[in-house]
Structure formats: C-alpha cells, structure tokens
Amino acid sequence: MTDTLTEARPGGPGHAGADEAFERHRGVLLGLAYRMLGSWFDAEDVVQDAWLRWQRSDPASIEDPRGWLVTATTRLALDQLRSARRRRETYVGPWVPEPVPTGRLALDPAETAEQRATLSLAALRLMEQLSPPERAVYLLREAFELPYQDIADALAISAANARQLYRRAAARLGGDRARFSVDRREHLDLVDRFVAAAATGDRAGLEALLARDVVLWNDGGGRISASRNPIFGPEKVVRFLLGIMRRQARTEAYRVDVNGAPAVLLDFGYRRILLAFETADDGVVGVQGLTNPDKLRGIGTPSDDPVFTLGEAAFPTDGRPNGRAPR
C-alpha cells in the first residue's frame, strides 16, 4: 500500500503516468466545463481545479480515470455555475456565451451531430434557462451519452431523479432545440447573403433574411457601449446593425468560424463586433452580438483580406452605399 501511495504522489515514480492519464482526457473535460459554463475562461479554471484534485488523489488506484475526472469536473462546474448565475444577475445588459474558434481549441466530444450541436452558441445561450442540475444531466446524457446510472453517480442523485431532470430539461428547451443543429452549408449560405446585403446597405435584403420574431442580443458587459435590452423584429434589428456600421469611419468584415458555425466579425479598428446567427426554417431567428472585449480575446482577426471594407463615405445621404463589394 505504501508503495502505491508513493508512486501516486506528485514527483514520485507514478507522477508521469498520472500526468499522461490526465492529458488524455483534458479535451473531454474542457468540452464538458465549457458546455456547462458558456465561458472558456471559467472552463479552464474548472479543469485546473480538477487537475489539482487528481494530483491529491491516488490515480494508480482509480480503475476508470475518465469517469473519475468527468465526475470531478461536473461537480466543480456545478459549483462554478451557481456562482456565475449570481454574477450574471448583475451583469450589464444581455449575457451571451463566450465564443471559441472552431478547430483551435479541443472541445471533445464533438464526433456526432448531437455532440456538435451542444457546442453551438445558440445551445449555450438557450441552456441558460435550465437549472444547474438540469444542465448537467442534459449535457452528460446528450453530449457524453452517459447511462443514467453514471450520471446519477456523478451528481450524487438517484437514476430515477437523473431521468426526471433530463426529461424536464428537454421539455424546457422544447422546439428551441431545432436551433442547435443547423446544416452547415445552409448556414454558410445565409451568412454569405447577410454579408452581401450588409456590404451594399441593402436594408430590404437584410430584413428578408430575418424571421418576423427575430431577436438581437448585444453583449458589451459594461465594457463597451451596447444596447442593454434585446432588440426585437427585423426592421429594428437591421436599423441597429446598419446604424453601427454607418457611424464608423471604417468597417472591415470577415467570415470567421466559431463553435462549429460561420459567423461575421466586424472590425472597426478600435473595437470589434462578432455576429453569430441562430436559424430556423423561416430564417434568422436570433443574432448574438458580442462587443465585450473580454469575450473576444480568443477570436483573432483573420490575416486574409476582409470580405468587404466600408469607408467614411460608405452610406452617403442618397442611401446608396459605397465601398468595396463582397468577394
């Protein structure tokens, strides 16, 4: 027994093996924590805490490292989520999840359509309406495909309670779950049409892309001047977006890929706005606008030429925009 404990201690002969075991599952743990919290910054903190707990445990005696680490990360994320919810009650303006560049950061698991769907910004925003336990059960079942008994063990509840929480979460999300999973080609086509219409100031073209009940959330977090209330309806959403571009000396627009879906990054030089879209059969039903620089720190401005550039004379008084047309 003494030899086993010695090998499991940090710095002991078994330390390298414990490190390797943890690193094998780091992507899974980050993916879980990020889905739980909607914040990459907080997810990294949770995974670091899980690592410290792993180091203080006896890894050599743990038969299922992945299960142990998923359980530890879930419980840590639940604690963090409860704390985050209290902070979000005093958040300035709408709260929008922090985007992550697709492909740059490991967000396993993401092999199936269901797993990829739970990474979308639409999913992360909509899951805010769930209670922390509901969100945990829903994600462990939907994204990680865990049996109810394993979920129950992770949350220290009964399997029957886990099933009930999952059914309740699925019912609360209801028809909104259709926003989670969007055909990538259709989404890209919609983004391209949005960019083309925005580049030419085509108000009617932009409104035609939006559903009648479209909502825009603009997250400045008190760091950047932004609308503190959601904006409803195609006309008001388009007026808001074109108004922002009209007030800038220069606007460069880029296509970027975040959370597995195309989005638009507007770069004004001194600040940036990321526009992510939620779609349904009748068009764009939601626009998540992020201006909070803390949430955009992981989104680099592409090195490629912008899709379009608008200068000071982009929207002259006759209403016909100038500037470079989209490629």
Coordinates of C-alpha atoms in Angstrom, one line a residue:
M1 CA 0.0 0.0 0.0
T2 CA 2.8 2.4 0.9
D3 CA 4.5 1.8 -2.5
T4 CA 1.3 2.6 -4.4
L5 CA 0.7 5.9 -2.5
T6 CA 4.3 6.9 -3.0
E7 CA 4.1 6.3 -6.7
A8 CA 0.9 8.3 -7.0
R9 CA 2.3 11.4 -5.2
P10 CA 3.3 14.4 -7.4
G11 CA 7.0 14.0 -8.2
G12 CA 7.0 10.2 -7.4
P13 CA 7.7 7.5 -10.0
G14 CA 4.0 7.3 -10.9
H15 CA 3.6 11.0 -11.4
A16 CA 4.4 11.0 -15.1
G17 CA 1.8 8.3 -15.7
A18 CA -0.8 10.3 -13.8
D19 CA 0.1 13.4 -15.9
E20 CA -0.3 11.4 -19.1
A21 CA -3.7 10.0 -18.0
F22 CA -5.0 13.5 -17.2
E23 CA -3.8 14.9 -20.5
R24 CA -5.5 12.2 -22.5
H25 CA -8.8 13.4 -21.1
R26 CA -8.2 17.2 -21.0
G27 CA -10.1 17.8 -24.2
V28 CA -13.2 16.0 -22.8
L29 CA -13.0 17.9 -19.5
L30 CA -12.7 21.3 -21.3
G31 CA -15.6 20.4 -23.5
L32 CA -17.7 19.5 -20.5
A33 CA -16.8 22.5 -18.5
Y34 CA -17.3 24.9 -21.4
R35 CA -20.7 23.5 -22.2
M36 CA -21.7 23.8 -18.6
L37 CA -20.5 27.4 -18.2
G38 CA -20.5 29.1 -21.6
S39 CA -17.2 30.6 -20.7
W40 CA -13.8 29.3 -21.8
F41 CA -12.0 31.3 -19.1
D42 CA -14.1 29.7 -16.4
A43 CA -13.8 26.3 -18.0
E44 CA -10.1 26.4 -17.9
D45 CA -10.3 27.3 -14.2
V46 CA -12.5 24.3 -13.5
V47 CA -10.2 21.9 -15.4
Q48 CA -7.3 23.3 -13.4
D49 CA -9.1 22.6 -10.2
A50 CA -9.9 19.1 -11.4
W51 CA -6.2 18.6 -12.1
L52 CA -5.3 19.7 -8.6
R53 CA -7.9 17.2 -7.2
W54 CA -6.4 14.5 -9.4
Q55 CA -3.0 15.2 -8.1
R56 CA -4.2 15.0 -4.5
S57 CA -5.9 11.6 -5.2
D58 CA -4.4 8.2 -5.7
P59 CA -4.5 7.9 -9.5
A60 CA -2.9 4.5 -9.5
S61 CA -5.9 3.1 -7.6
I62 CA -8.5 4.6 -9.9
E63 CA -9.9 2.0 -12.3
D64 CA -11.7 4.5 -14.5
P65 CA -9.7 7.7 -14.8
R66 CA -12.1 9.2 -17.4
G67 CA -15.2 8.6 -15.2
W68 CA -13.4 9.9 -12.1
L69 CA -12.3 13.1 -13.9
V70 CA -15.7 13.7 -15.6
T71 CA -17.4 13.4 -12.2
A72 CA -14.9 15.8 -10.5
T73 CA -15.2 18.3 -13.4
T74 CA -19.0 18.1 -13.4
R75 CA -19.2 18.8 -9.6
L76 CA -16.7 21.7 -9.9
A77 CA -18.6 23.1 -12.9
L78 CA -21.9 22.9 -11.0
D79 CA -20.4 25.0 -8.1
Q80 CA -18.9 27.5 -10.6
L81 CA -22.2 27.7 -12.5
R82 CA -24.2 28.5 -9.4
S83 CA -21.7 31.3 -8.6
A84 CA -21.7 32.5 -12.2
R85 CA -25.5 32.7 -12.1
R86 CA -25.4 35.1 -9.2
R87 CA -22.9 37.3 -11.0
R88 CA -25.0 37.3 -14.2
E89 CA -27.9 38.7 -12.3
T90 CA -26.0 42.0 -12.0
Y91 CA -24.4 41.7 -15.5
V92 CA -24.7 44.9 -17.5
G93 CA -27.0 44.2 -20.5
P94 CA -27.7 40.8 -22.1
W95 CA -25.3 38.0 -21.3
V96 CA -24.1 36.0 -24.4
P97 CA -21.8 32.9 -24.2
E98 CA -18.1 33.3 -24.9
P99 CA -17.3 32.1 -28.5
V100 CA -14.5 29.7 -29.2
P101 CA -12.7 29.4 -32.6
T102 CA -13.6 26.2 -34.3
G103 CA -10.7 23.8 -34.6
R104 CA -8.3 25.9 -32.5
L105 CA -9.3 24.6 -29.1
A106 CA -10.1 21.0 -28.2
L107 CA -13.8 20.7 -27.3
D108 CA -14.3 16.9 -27.2
P109 CA -16.5 15.1 -27.6
A110 CA -17.8 16.5 -30.9
E111 CA -17.9 13.5 -33.2
T112 CA -21.7 13.2 -33.6
A113 CA -24.2 15.8 -34.7
E114 CA -25.8 15.9 -31.3
Q115 CA -22.4 16.4 -29.6
R116 CA -21.5 19.2 -32.0
A117 CA -24.9 20.8 -31.6
T118 CA -24.4 21.2 -27.8
L119 CA -21.3 23.4 -28.6
S120 CA -23.2 26.0 -30.6
L121 CA -23.7 29.4 -29.2
A122 CA -27.4 29.0 -29.7
A123 CA -27.4 25.9 -27.5
L124 CA -25.2 27.5 -24.8
R125 CA -27.5 30.6 -24.7
L126 CA -30.7 28.5 -24.5
M127 CA -29.3 26.2 -21.8
E128 CA -29.1 29.3 -19.6
Q129 CA -32.8 28.8 -18.9
L130 CA -32.0 25.4 -17.3
S131 CA -31.2 24.9 -13.6
P132 CA -27.6 23.9 -12.9
P133 CA -28.6 20.2 -12.2
E134 CA -30.8 20.1 -15.3
R135 CA -28.0 21.5 -17.5
A136 CA -25.5 18.9 -16.1
V137 CA -27.8 16.0 -16.6
Y138 CA -28.8 17.2 -20.1
L139 CA -25.2 17.6 -21.2
L140 CA -23.9 14.3 -19.7
R141 CA -26.8 12.5 -21.5
E142 CA -26.9 14.4 -24.8
A143 CA -23.2 15.2 -25.4
F144 CA -21.5 12.5 -23.5
E145 CA -24.1 9.8 -23.9
L146 CA -23.6 8.5 -20.4
P147 CA -26.0 6.0 -18.9
Y148 CA -28.4 7.4 -16.3
Q149 CA -26.7 5.5 -13.5
D150 CA -23.4 7.0 -14.3
I151 CA -25.0 10.5 -14.4
A152 CA -26.6 9.7 -11.1
D153 CA -23.3 8.7 -9.6
A154 CA -21.6 11.9 -10.9
L155 CA -24.3 14.1 -9.4
A156 CA -24.9 12.0 -6.2
I157 CA -28.6 11.5 -7.1
S158 CA -30.7 8.5 -8.0
A159 CA -31.0 7.2 -11.5
A160 CA -34.7 8.0 -11.4
N161 CA -34.0 11.6 -10.5
A162 CA -31.5 11.8 -13.3
R163 CA -34.1 10.7 -15.8
Q164 CA -36.6 13.2 -14.4
L165 CA -34.1 16.0 -14.7
Y166 CA -33.3 15.1 -18.3
R167 CA -37.0 15.0 -19.3
R168 CA -37.6 18.3 -17.6
A169 CA -34.6 19.9 -19.4
A170 CA -35.6 18.5 -22.8
A171 CA -39.2 19.8 -22.3
R172 CA -38.0 23.3 -21.3
L173 CA -35.8 23.5 -24.4
G174 CA -38.6 22.1 -26.5
G175 CA -38.8 23.3 -30.1
D176 CA -35.8 25.6 -29.5
R177 CA -33.6 22.6 -29.9
A178 CA -34.0 22.9 -33.6
R179 CA -31.7 25.9 -33.4
F180 CA -28.9 23.7 -32.1
S181 CA -28.4 21.7 -35.2
V182 CA -28.2 23.6 -38.4
D183 CA -27.0 22.3 -41.8
R184 CA -23.6 23.9 -42.3
R185 CA -24.0 24.6 -46.0
E186 CA -27.3 26.3 -45.4
H187 CA -25.8 28.3 -42.5
L188 CA -22.8 29.4 -44.6
D189 CA -25.1 30.4 -47.5
L190 CA -27.2 32.5 -45.1
V191 CA -24.1 34.2 -43.7
D192 CA -22.8 35.0 -47.2
R193 CA -26.2 36.5 -48.1
F194 CA -26.1 38.5 -44.9
V195 CA -22.6 39.8 -45.7
A196 CA -23.5 40.7 -49.3
A197 CA -26.6 42.7 -48.2
A198 CA -24.7 44.4 -45.4
A199 CA -21.9 45.4 -47.7
T200 CA -24.3 47.2 -50.0
G201 CA -26.6 48.6 -47.3
D202 CA -29.4 46.6 -48.7
R203 CA -32.0 47.1 -45.9
A204 CA -34.7 45.1 -47.6
G205 CA -32.3 42.3 -48.4
L206 CA -31.3 42.1 -44.8
E207 CA -34.8 42.2 -43.5
A208 CA -35.8 39.3 -45.9
L209 CA -33.2 37.1 -44.1
L210 CA -34.7 37.6 -40.7
A211 CA -37.7 35.9 -39.2
R212 CA -40.6 38.0 -38.0
D213 CA -39.8 37.2 -34.4
V214 CA -36.0 37.7 -34.7
V215 CA -34.2 38.9 -31.6
L216 CA -30.8 40.5 -31.3
W217 CA -28.7 40.4 -28.1
N218 CA -25.8 42.8 -27.8
D219 CA -23.3 41.9 -25.1
G220 CA -21.0 44.7 -24.1
G221 CA -20.7 43.6 -20.5
G222 CA -20.4 47.2 -19.4
R223 CA -17.0 47.4 -21.1
I224 CA -18.3 48.8 -24.4
S225 CA -21.4 50.9 -25.1
A226 CA -24.1 48.5 -26.2
S227 CA -27.8 48.1 -26.1
R228 CA -28.8 46.9 -22.7
N229 CA -32.0 45.3 -23.8
P230 CA -32.8 42.8 -26.6
I231 CA -33.9 44.2 -29.9
F232 CA -37.0 42.7 -31.5
G233 CA -38.2 42.5 -35.1
P234 CA -36.5 42.6 -38.5
E235 CA -36.8 46.4 -39.0
K236 CA -35.3 47.3 -35.6
V237 CA -32.5 44.7 -35.9
V238 CA -31.5 45.9 -39.4
R239 CA -31.7 49.6 -38.3
F240 CA -29.4 48.8 -35.4
L241 CA -26.8 46.9 -37.4
L242 CA -26.7 49.3 -40.3
G243 CA -26.6 52.2 -37.8
I244 CA -23.5 50.8 -36.2
M245 CA -21.7 50.5 -39.5
R246 CA -22.8 53.9 -40.6
R247 CA -21.3 55.6 -37.6
Q248 CA -17.8 54.1 -38.1
A249 CA -15.0 55.7 -40.1
R250 CA -14.1 52.3 -41.4
T251 CA -15.6 48.8 -41.2
E252 CA -13.9 45.6 -42.3
A253 CA -16.0 42.5 -42.3
Y254 CA -14.6 38.9 -42.0
R255 CA -16.1 35.5 -42.1
V256 CA -14.9 33.5 -39.1
D257 CA -15.8 30.1 -37.7
V258 CA -16.8 29.9 -34.0
N259 CA -18.3 27.0 -32.1
G260 CA -18.7 25.0 -35.3
A261 CA -20.6 27.5 -37.4
P262 CA -19.8 30.5 -39.6
A263 CA -20.1 34.0 -38.1
V264 CA -19.3 37.5 -39.1
L265 CA -16.6 39.7 -37.4
L266 CA -16.9 43.4 -37.9
D267 CA -13.6 45.2 -37.2
F268 CA -13.8 49.0 -36.7
G269 CA -10.1 49.3 -35.8
Y270 CA -10.7 50.5 -32.2
R271 CA -13.2 47.8 -31.4
R272 CA -14.9 44.7 -32.9
I273 CA -18.3 43.0 -33.0
L274 CA -18.9 39.3 -33.6
L275 CA -22.3 38.4 -35.0
A276 CA -23.4 34.8 -34.6
F277 CA -26.7 33.6 -36.0
E278 CA -29.4 31.3 -34.9
T279 CA -31.5 30.0 -37.7
A280 CA -34.8 28.1 -38.3
D281 CA -37.0 27.3 -41.3
D282 CA -38.2 30.9 -41.6
G283 CA -34.7 32.4 -41.5
V284 CA -32.6 34.0 -38.8
V285 CA -34.4 33.9 -35.5
G286 CA -31.6 35.2 -33.3
V287 CA -28.5 37.3 -33.6
Q288 CA -25.9 37.2 -30.9
G289 CA -23.8 40.3 -31.0
L290 CA -20.6 40.3 -28.9
T291 CA -18.7 43.6 -28.3
N292 CA -17.3 42.7 -24.8
P293 CA -13.6 42.6 -25.5
D294 CA -13.1 40.0 -22.7
K295 CA -15.2 37.5 -24.6
L296 CA -13.5 38.3 -28.0
R297 CA -9.9 37.8 -26.8
G298 CA -9.8 34.3 -28.2
I299 CA -11.1 35.4 -31.6
G300 CA -8.2 36.6 -33.8
T301 CA -8.8 38.9 -36.7
P302 CA -8.1 36.8 -39.8
S303 CA -5.0 37.5 -41.8
D304 CA -6.8 37.2 -45.1
D305 CA -8.3 40.2 -46.8
P306 CA -11.7 41.2 -45.4
V307 CA -14.8 40.1 -47.2
F308 CA -15.7 43.8 -47.6
T309 CA -14.5 47.2 -46.5
L310 CA -16.6 50.3 -46.0
G311 CA -15.0 53.7 -45.5
E312 CA -16.3 57.0 -44.3
A313 CA -18.4 57.5 -47.4
A314 CA -20.0 54.1 -47.3
F315 CA -23.5 55.4 -46.6
P316 CA -24.0 58.8 -48.3
T317 CA -27.2 60.7 -47.9
D318 CA -28.7 59.3 -51.1
G319 CA -28.8 55.9 -49.3
R320 CA -26.6 54.2 -51.9
P321 CA -23.6 52.7 -50.1
N322 CA -20.1 53.0 -51.5
G323 CA -17.1 50.8 -50.6
R324 CA -15.7 47.5 -51.8
A325 CA -18.3 44.9 -52.7
P326 CA -18.1 41.4 -51.2
R327 CA -15.8 39.0 -52.9

